[in-house]
PDB file of C-alpha atoms in Angstrom:
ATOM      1  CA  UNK X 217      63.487-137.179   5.194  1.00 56.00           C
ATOM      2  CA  UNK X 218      60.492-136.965   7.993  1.00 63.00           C
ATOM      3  CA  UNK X 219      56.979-138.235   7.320  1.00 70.00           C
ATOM      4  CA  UNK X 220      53.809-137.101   9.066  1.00 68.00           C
ATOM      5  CA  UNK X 221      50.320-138.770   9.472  1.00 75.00           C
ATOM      6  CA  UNK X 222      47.135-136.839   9.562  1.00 75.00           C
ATOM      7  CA  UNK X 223      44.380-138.806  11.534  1.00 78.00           C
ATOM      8  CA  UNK X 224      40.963-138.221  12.136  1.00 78.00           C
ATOM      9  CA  UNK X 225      40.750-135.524   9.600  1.00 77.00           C
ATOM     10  CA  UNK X 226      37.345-135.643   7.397  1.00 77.00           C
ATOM     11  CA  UNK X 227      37.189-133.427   4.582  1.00 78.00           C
ATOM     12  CA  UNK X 228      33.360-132.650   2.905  1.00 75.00           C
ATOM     13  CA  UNK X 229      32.513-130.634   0.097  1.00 76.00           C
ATOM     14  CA  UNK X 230      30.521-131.119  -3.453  1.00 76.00           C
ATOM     15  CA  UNK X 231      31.010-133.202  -6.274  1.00 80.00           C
ATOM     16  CA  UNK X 232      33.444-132.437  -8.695  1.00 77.00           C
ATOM     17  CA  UNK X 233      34.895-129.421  -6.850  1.00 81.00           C
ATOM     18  CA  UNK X 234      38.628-128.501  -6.214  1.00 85.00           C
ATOM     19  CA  UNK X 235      39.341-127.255  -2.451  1.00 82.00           C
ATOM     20  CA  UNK X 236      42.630-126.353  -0.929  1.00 82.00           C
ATOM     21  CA  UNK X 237      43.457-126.880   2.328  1.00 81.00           C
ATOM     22  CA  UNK X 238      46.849-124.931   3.959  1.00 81.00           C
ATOM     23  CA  UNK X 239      48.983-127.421   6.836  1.00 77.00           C
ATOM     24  CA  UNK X 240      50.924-124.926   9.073  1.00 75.00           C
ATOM     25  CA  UNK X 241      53.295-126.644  10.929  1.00 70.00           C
ATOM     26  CA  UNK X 242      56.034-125.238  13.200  1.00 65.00           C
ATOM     27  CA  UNK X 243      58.905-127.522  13.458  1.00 61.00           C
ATOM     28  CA  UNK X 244      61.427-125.110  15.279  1.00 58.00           C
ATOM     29  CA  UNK X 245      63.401-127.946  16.201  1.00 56.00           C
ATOM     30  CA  UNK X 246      64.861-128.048  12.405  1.00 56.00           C
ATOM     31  CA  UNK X 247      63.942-124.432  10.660  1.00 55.00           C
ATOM     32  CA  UNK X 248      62.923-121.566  12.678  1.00 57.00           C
ATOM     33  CA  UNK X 249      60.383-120.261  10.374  1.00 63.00           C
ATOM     34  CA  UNK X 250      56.634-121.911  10.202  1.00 66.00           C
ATOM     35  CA  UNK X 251      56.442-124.649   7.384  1.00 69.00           C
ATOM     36  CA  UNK X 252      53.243-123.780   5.234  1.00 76.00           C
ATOM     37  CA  UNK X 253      51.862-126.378   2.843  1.00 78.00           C
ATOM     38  CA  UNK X 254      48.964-126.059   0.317  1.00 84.00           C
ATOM     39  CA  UNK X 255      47.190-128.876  -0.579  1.00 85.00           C
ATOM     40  CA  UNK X 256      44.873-129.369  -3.575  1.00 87.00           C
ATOM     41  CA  UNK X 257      41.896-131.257  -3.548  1.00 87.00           C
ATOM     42  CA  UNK X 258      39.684-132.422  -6.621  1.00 88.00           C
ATOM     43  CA  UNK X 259      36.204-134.622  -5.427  1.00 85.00           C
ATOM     44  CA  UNK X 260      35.305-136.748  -7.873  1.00 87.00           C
ATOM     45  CA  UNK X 261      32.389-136.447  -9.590  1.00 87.00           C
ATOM     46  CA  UNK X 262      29.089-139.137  -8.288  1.00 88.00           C
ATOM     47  CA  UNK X 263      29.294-142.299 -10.899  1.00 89.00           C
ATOM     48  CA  UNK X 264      26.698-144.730 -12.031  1.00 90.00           C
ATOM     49  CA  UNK X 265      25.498-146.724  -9.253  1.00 92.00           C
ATOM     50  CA  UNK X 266      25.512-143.742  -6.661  1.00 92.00           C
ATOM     51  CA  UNK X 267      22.732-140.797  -6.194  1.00 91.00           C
ATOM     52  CA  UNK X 268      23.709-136.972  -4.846  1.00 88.00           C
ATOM     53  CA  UNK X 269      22.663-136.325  -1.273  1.00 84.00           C
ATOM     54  CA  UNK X 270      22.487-133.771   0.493  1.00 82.00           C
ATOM     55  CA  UNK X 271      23.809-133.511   3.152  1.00 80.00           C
ATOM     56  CA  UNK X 272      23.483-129.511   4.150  1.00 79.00           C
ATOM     57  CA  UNK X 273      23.191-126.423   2.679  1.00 78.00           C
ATOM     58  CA  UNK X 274      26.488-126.335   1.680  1.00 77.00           C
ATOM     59  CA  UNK X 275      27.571-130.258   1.274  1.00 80.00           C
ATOM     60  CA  UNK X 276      26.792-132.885  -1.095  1.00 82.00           C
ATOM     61  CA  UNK X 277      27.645-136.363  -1.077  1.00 85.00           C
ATOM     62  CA  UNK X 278      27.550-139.389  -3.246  1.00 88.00           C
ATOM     63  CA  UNK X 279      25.773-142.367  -1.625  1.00 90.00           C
ATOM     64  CA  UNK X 280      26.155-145.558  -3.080  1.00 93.00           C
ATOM     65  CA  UNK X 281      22.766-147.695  -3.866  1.00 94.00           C
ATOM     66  CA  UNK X 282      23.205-150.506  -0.857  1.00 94.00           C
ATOM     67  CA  UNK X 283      21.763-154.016  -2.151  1.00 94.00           C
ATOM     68  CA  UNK X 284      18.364-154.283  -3.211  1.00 95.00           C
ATOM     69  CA  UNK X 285      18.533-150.964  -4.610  1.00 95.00           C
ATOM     70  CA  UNK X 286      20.445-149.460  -8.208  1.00 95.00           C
ATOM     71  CA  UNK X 287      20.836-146.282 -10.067  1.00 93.00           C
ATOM     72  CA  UNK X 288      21.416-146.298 -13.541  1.00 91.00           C
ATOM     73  CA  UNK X 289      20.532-143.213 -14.505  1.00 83.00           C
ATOM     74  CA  UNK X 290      22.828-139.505 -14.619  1.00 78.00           C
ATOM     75  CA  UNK X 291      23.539-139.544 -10.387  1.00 78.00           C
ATOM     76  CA  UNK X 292      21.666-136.087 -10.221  1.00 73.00           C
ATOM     77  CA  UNK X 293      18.781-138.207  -8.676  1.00 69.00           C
ATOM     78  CA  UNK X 294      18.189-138.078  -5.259  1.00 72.00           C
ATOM     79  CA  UNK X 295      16.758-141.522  -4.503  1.00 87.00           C
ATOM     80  CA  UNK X 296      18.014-145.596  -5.529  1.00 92.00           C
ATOM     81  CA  UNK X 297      15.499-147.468  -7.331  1.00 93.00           C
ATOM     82  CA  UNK X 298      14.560-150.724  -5.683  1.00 95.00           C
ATOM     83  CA  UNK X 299      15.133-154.060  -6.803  1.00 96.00           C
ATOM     84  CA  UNK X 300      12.659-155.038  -9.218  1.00 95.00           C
ATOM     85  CA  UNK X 301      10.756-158.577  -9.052  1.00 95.00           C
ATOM     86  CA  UNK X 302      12.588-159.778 -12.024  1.00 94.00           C
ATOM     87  CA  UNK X 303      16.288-159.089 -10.514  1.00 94.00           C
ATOM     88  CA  UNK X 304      17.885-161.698  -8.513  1.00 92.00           C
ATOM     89  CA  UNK X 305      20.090-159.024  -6.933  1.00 93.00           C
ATOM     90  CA  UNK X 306      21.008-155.742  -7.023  1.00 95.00           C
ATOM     91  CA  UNK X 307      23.414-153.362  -5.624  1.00 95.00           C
ATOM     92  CA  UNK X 308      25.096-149.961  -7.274  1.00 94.00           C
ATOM     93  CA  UNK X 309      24.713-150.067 -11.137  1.00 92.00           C
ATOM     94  CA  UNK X 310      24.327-154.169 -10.947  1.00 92.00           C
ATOM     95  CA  UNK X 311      21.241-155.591 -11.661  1.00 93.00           C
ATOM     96  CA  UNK X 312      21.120-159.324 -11.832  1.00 92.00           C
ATOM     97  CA  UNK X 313      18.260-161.343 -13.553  1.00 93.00           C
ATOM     98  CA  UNK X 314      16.473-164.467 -13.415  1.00 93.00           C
ATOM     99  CA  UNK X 315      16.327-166.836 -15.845  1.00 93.00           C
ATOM    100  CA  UNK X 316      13.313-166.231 -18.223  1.00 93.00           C
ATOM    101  CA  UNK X 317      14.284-162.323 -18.628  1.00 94.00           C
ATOM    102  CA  UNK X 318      16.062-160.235 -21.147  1.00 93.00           C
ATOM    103  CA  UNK X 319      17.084-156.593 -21.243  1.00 92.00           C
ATOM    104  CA  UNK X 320      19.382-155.076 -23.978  1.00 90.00           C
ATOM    105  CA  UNK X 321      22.324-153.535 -22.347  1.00 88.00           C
ATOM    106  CA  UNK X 322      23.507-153.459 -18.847  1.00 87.00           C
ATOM    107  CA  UNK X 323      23.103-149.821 -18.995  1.00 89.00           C
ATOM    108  CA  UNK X 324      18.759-149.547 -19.091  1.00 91.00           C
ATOM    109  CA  UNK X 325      16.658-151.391 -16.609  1.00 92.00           C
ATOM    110  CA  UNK X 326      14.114-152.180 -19.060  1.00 94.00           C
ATOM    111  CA  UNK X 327      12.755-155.725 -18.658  1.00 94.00           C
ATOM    112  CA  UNK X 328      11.121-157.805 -20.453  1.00 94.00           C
ATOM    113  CA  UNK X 329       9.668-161.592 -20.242  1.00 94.00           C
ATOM    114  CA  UNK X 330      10.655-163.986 -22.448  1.00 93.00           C
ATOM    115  CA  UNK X 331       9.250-166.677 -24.439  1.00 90.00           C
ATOM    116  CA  UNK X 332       8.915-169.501 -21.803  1.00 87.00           C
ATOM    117  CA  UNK X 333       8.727-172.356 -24.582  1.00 86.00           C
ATOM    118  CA  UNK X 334      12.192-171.658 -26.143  1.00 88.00           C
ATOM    119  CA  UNK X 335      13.607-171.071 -22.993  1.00 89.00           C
ATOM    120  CA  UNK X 336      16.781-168.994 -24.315  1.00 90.00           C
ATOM    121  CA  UNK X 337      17.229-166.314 -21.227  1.00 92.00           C
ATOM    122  CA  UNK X 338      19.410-167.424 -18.408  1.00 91.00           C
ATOM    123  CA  UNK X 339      20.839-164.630 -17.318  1.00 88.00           C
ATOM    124  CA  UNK X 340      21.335-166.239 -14.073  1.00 87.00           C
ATOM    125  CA  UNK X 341      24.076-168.431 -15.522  1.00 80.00           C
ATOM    126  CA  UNK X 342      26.928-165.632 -16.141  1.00 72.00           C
ATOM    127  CA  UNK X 343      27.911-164.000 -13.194  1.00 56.00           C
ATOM    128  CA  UNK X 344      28.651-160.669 -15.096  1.00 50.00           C
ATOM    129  CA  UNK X 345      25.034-160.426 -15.751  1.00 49.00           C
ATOM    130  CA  UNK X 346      25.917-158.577 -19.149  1.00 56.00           C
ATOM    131  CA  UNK X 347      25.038-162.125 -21.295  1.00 73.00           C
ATOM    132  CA  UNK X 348      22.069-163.221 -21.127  1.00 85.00           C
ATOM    133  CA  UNK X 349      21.248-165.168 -24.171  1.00 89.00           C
ATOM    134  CA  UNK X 350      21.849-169.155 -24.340  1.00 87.00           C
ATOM    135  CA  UNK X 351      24.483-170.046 -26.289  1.00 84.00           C
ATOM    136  CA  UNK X 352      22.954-170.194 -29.857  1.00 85.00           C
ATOM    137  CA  UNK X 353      20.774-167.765 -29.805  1.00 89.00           C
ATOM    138  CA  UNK X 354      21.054-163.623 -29.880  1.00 88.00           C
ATOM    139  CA  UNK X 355      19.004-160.681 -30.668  1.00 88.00           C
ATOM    140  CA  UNK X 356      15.718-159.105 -28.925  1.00 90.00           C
ATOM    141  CA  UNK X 357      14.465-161.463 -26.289  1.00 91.00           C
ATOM    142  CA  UNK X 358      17.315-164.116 -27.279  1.00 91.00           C
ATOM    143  CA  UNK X 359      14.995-165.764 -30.282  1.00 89.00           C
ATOM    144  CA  UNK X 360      16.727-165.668 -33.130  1.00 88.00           C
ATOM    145  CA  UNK X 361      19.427-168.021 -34.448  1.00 87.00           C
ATOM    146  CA  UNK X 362      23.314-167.072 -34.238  1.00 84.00           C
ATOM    147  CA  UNK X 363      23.797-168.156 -38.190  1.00 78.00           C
ATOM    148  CA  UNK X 364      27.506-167.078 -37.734  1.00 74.00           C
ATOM    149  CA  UNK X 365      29.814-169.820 -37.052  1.00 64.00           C
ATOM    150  CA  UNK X 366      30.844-169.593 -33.088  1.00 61.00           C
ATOM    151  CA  UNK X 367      32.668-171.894 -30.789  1.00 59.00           C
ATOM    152  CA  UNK X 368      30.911-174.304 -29.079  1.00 58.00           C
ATOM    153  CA  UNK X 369      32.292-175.637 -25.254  1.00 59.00           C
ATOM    154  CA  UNK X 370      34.217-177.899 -27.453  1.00 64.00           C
ATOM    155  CA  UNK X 371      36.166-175.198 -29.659  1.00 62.00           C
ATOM    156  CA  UNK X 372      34.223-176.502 -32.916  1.00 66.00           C
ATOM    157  CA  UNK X 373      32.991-173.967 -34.946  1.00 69.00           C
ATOM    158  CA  UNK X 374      29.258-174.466 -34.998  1.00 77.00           C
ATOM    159  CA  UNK X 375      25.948-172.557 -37.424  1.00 78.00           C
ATOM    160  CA  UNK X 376      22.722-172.538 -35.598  1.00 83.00           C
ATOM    161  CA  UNK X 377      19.374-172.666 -37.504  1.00 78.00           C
ATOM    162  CA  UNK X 378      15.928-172.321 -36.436  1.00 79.00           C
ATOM    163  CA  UNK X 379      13.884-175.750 -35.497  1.00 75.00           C
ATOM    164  CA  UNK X 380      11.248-176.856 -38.735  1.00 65.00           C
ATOM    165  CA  UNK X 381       8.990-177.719 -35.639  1.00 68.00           C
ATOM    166  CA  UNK X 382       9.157-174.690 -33.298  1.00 75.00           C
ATOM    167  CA  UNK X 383      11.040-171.405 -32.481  1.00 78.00           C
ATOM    168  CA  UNK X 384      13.983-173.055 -30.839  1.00 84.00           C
ATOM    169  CA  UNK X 385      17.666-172.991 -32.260  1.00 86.00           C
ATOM    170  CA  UNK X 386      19.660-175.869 -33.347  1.00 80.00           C
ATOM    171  CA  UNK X 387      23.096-177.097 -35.071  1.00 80.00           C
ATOM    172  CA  UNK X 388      23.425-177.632 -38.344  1.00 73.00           C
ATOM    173  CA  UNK X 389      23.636-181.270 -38.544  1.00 66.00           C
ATOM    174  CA  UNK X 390      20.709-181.494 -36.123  1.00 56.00           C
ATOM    175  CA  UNK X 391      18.423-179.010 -38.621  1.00 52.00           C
ATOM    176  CA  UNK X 392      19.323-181.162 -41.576  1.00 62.00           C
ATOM    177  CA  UNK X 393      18.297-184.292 -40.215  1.00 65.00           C
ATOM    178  CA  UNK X 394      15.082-182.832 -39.169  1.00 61.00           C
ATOM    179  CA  UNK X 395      14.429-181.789 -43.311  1.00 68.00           C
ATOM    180  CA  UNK X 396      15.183-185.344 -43.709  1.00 77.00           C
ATOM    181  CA  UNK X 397      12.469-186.487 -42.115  1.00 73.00           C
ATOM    182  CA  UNK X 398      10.500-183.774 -43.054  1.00 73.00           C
ATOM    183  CA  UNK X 399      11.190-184.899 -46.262  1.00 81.00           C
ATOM    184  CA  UNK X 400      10.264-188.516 -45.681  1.00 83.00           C
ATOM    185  CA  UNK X 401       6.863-187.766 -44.085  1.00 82.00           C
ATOM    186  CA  UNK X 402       6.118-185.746 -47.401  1.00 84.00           C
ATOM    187  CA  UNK X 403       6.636-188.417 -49.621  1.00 86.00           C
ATOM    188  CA  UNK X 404       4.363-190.429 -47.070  1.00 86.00           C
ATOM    189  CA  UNK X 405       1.585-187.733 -47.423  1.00 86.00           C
ATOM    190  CA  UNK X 406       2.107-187.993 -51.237  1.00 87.00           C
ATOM    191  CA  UNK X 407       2.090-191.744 -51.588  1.00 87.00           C
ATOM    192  CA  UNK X 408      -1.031-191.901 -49.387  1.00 86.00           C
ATOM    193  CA  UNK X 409      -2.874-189.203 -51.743  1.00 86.00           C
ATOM    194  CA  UNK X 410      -1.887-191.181 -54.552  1.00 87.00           C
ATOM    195  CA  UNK X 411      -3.199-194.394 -53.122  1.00 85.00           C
ATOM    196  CA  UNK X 412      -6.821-192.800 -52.165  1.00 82.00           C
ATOM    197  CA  UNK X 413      -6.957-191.070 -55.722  1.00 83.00           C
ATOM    198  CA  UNK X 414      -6.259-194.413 -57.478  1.00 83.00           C
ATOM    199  CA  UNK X 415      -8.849-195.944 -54.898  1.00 82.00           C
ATOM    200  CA  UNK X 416     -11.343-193.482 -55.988  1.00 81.00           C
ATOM    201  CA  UNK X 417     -10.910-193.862 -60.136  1.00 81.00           C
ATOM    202  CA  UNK X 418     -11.187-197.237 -59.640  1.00 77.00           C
ATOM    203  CA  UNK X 419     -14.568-196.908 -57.118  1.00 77.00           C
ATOM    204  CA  UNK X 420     -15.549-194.514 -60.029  1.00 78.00           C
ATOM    205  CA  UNK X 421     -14.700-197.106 -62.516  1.00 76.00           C
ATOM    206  CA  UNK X 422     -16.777-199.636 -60.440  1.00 74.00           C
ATOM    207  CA  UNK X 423     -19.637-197.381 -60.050  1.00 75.00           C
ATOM    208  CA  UNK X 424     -20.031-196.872 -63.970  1.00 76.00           C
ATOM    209  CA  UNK X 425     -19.513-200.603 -64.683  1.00 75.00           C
ATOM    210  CA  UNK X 426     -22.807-201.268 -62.521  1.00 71.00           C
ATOM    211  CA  UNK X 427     -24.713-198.484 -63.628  1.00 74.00           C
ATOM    212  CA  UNK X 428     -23.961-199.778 -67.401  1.00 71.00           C
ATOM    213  CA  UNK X 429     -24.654-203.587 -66.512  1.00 70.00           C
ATOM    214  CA  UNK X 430     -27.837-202.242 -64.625  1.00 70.00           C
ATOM    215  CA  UNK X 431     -28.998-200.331 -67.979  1.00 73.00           C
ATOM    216  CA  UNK X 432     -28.133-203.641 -70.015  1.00 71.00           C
ATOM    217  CA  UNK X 433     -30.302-205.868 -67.732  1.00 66.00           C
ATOM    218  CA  UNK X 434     -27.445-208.358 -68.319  1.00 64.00           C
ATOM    219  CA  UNK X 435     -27.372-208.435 -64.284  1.00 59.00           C
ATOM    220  CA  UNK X 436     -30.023-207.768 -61.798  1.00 60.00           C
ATOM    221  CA  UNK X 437     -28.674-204.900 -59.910  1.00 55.00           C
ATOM    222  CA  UNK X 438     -31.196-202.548 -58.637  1.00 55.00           C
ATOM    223  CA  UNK X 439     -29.313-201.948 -55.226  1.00 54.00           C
ATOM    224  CA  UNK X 440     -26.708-198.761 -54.476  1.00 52.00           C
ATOM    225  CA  UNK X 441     -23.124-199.984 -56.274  1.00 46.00           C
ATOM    226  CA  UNK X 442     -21.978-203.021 -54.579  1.00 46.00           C
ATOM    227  CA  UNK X 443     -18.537-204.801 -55.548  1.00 47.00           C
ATOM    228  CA  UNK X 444     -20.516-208.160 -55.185  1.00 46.00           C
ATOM    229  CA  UNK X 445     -20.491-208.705 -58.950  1.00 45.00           C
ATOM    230  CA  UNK X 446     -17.593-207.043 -59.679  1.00 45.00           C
ATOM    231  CA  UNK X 447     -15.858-210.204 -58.664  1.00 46.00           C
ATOM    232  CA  UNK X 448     -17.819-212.199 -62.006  1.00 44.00           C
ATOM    233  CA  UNK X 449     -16.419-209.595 -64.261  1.00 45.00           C
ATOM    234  CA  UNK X 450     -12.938-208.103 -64.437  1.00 48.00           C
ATOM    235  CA  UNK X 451     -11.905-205.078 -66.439  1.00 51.00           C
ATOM    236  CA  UNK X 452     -11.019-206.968 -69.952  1.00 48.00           C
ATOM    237  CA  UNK X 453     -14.617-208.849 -69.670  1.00 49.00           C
ATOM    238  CA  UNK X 454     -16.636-205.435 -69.011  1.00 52.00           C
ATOM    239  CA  UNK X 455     -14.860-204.350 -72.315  1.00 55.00           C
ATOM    240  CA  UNK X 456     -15.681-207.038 -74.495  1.00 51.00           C
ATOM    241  CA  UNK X 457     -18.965-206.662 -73.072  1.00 49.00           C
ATOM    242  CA  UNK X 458     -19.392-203.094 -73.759  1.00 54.00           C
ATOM    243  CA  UNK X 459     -17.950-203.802 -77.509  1.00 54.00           C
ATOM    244  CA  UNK X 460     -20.526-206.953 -78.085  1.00 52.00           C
ATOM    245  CA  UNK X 461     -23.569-204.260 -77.165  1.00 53.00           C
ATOM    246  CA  UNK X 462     -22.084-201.813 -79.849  1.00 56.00           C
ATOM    247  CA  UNK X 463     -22.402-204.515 -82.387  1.00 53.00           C
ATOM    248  CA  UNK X 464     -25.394-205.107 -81.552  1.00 52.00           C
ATOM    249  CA  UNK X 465     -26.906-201.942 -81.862  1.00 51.00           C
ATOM    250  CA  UNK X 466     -25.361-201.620 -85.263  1.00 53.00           C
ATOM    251  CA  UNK X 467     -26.826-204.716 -86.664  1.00 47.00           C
ATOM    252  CA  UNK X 468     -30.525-203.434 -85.396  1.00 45.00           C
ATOM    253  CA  UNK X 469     -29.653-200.388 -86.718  1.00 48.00           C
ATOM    254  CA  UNK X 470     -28.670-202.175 -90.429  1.00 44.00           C
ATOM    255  CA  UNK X 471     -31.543-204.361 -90.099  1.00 39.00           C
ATOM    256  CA  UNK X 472     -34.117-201.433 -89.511  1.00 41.00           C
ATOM    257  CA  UNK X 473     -32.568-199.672 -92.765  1.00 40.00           C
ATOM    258  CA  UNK X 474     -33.094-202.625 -95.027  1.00 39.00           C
ATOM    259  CA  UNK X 475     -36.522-203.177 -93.815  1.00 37.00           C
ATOM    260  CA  UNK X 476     -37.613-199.810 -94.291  1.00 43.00           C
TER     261      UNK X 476
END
């Protein structure tokens, strides 16, 4: 069996075209008669990542976007797009973010910004640039929680939950603890109200204890309500007071109906 090598041979023609090309050889050595051979050949049609140009009249070719340039769209387009500021790299159908960036597929060049603060976006930390979310987190702009259980870089399946204090993401066990002491400064809150509330009956109380001894004359208050004399008269003796005056007004009142 004899091989031959064709060198230096460039064939050009459209995209997605079939050609045939005849090879006329004359190997009299072996076979008197010429040895014809038809050869078929099918171009490829351009892919994602390369734009048509062309290159005559007649010729079209598919030119791949060099880096700092990318196509995504049908290859019919005539030009690459360049890089844009939010792409680390880019070269064919690649585009490569920063961190801080989020785009849905790896098949739209879309960008968005994300939210600094939860800082869920680092696209620059997979190298096939089609994850971009941190682990945790999924959805539009990578802020909401993955509540499915997942693996975690120690194979333990994990449930993440959004933060009581802000927008970021966080285990489980971490989430509940944080109720905890959401919990606990509740009760604090409560427990403080209580404590002012009871303050203020009894600063009411205080207030209507003066105003009554100040009506009875029994002490010379004539100032705003002070707890100066509160001190000469707790609660029991302020009722026993209150209780002697009601006697008293019922024996003037009995005495006034006799004399009459």
């Amino acid at each position: 069996m004899r091989c031959f090598q064709i060198t230096q041979l460039i064939i050009s023609s459209s995209p997605q075209v079939v050609k045939y090309i005849q090879i006329q050889s004359n190997l009299n050595k072996y076979n008197q008669n010429n040895i014809n051979t038809l050869v078929e050949i099918e171009f490829r049609p351009c892919q994602i990542g390369e734009v048509i140009l062309q290159q005559s009249s007649s010729i079209q070719i598919c030119q791949f976007c060099s880096d700092g340039t990318y196509s995504l769209m049908d290859p019919s387009q005539e030009i690459c797009k360049k890089c844009p500021d939010s792409a680390k790299k880019c070269i064919g159908n690649q585009i490569d973010l920063y961190n801080g960036y989020w785009r849905n597929n790896n098949q739209t060049d879309e960008i968005v910004q994300c939210d600094s603060i939860i800082g869920s976006c680092i696209a620059e930390n997979y190298q096939n640039g089609n994850k971009i979310c941190k682990q945790g987190y999924l959805g539009p702009l990578c802020e909401e929680c993955d509540m499915d259980y997942a693996q975690d870089s120690n194979n333990q399946s994990v449930r993440y939950v959004t933060s009581i204090y802000s927008k970021q993401c966080n285990q489980c066990s971490i989430s509940y603890l944080q109720y905890i002491f959401l919990l606990l400064q509740i009760c604090a809150v409560l427990a403080y109200l209580i404590y002012n509330s009871l303050k203020f009956i009894d600063n009411s109380l205080v207030i209507q204890t003066q105003q009554y001894l100040r009506n009875m004359k029994i002490l010379p208050i004539s100032k705003p309500p002070s707890s100066s004399y509160l001190h000469f008269f707790p609660l029991k003796q302020i009722q026993y007071l209150k209780f002697q005056d009601l006697q008293a007004r019922q024996l003037l009142s009995a005495q006034c109906v006799q004399f009459l």
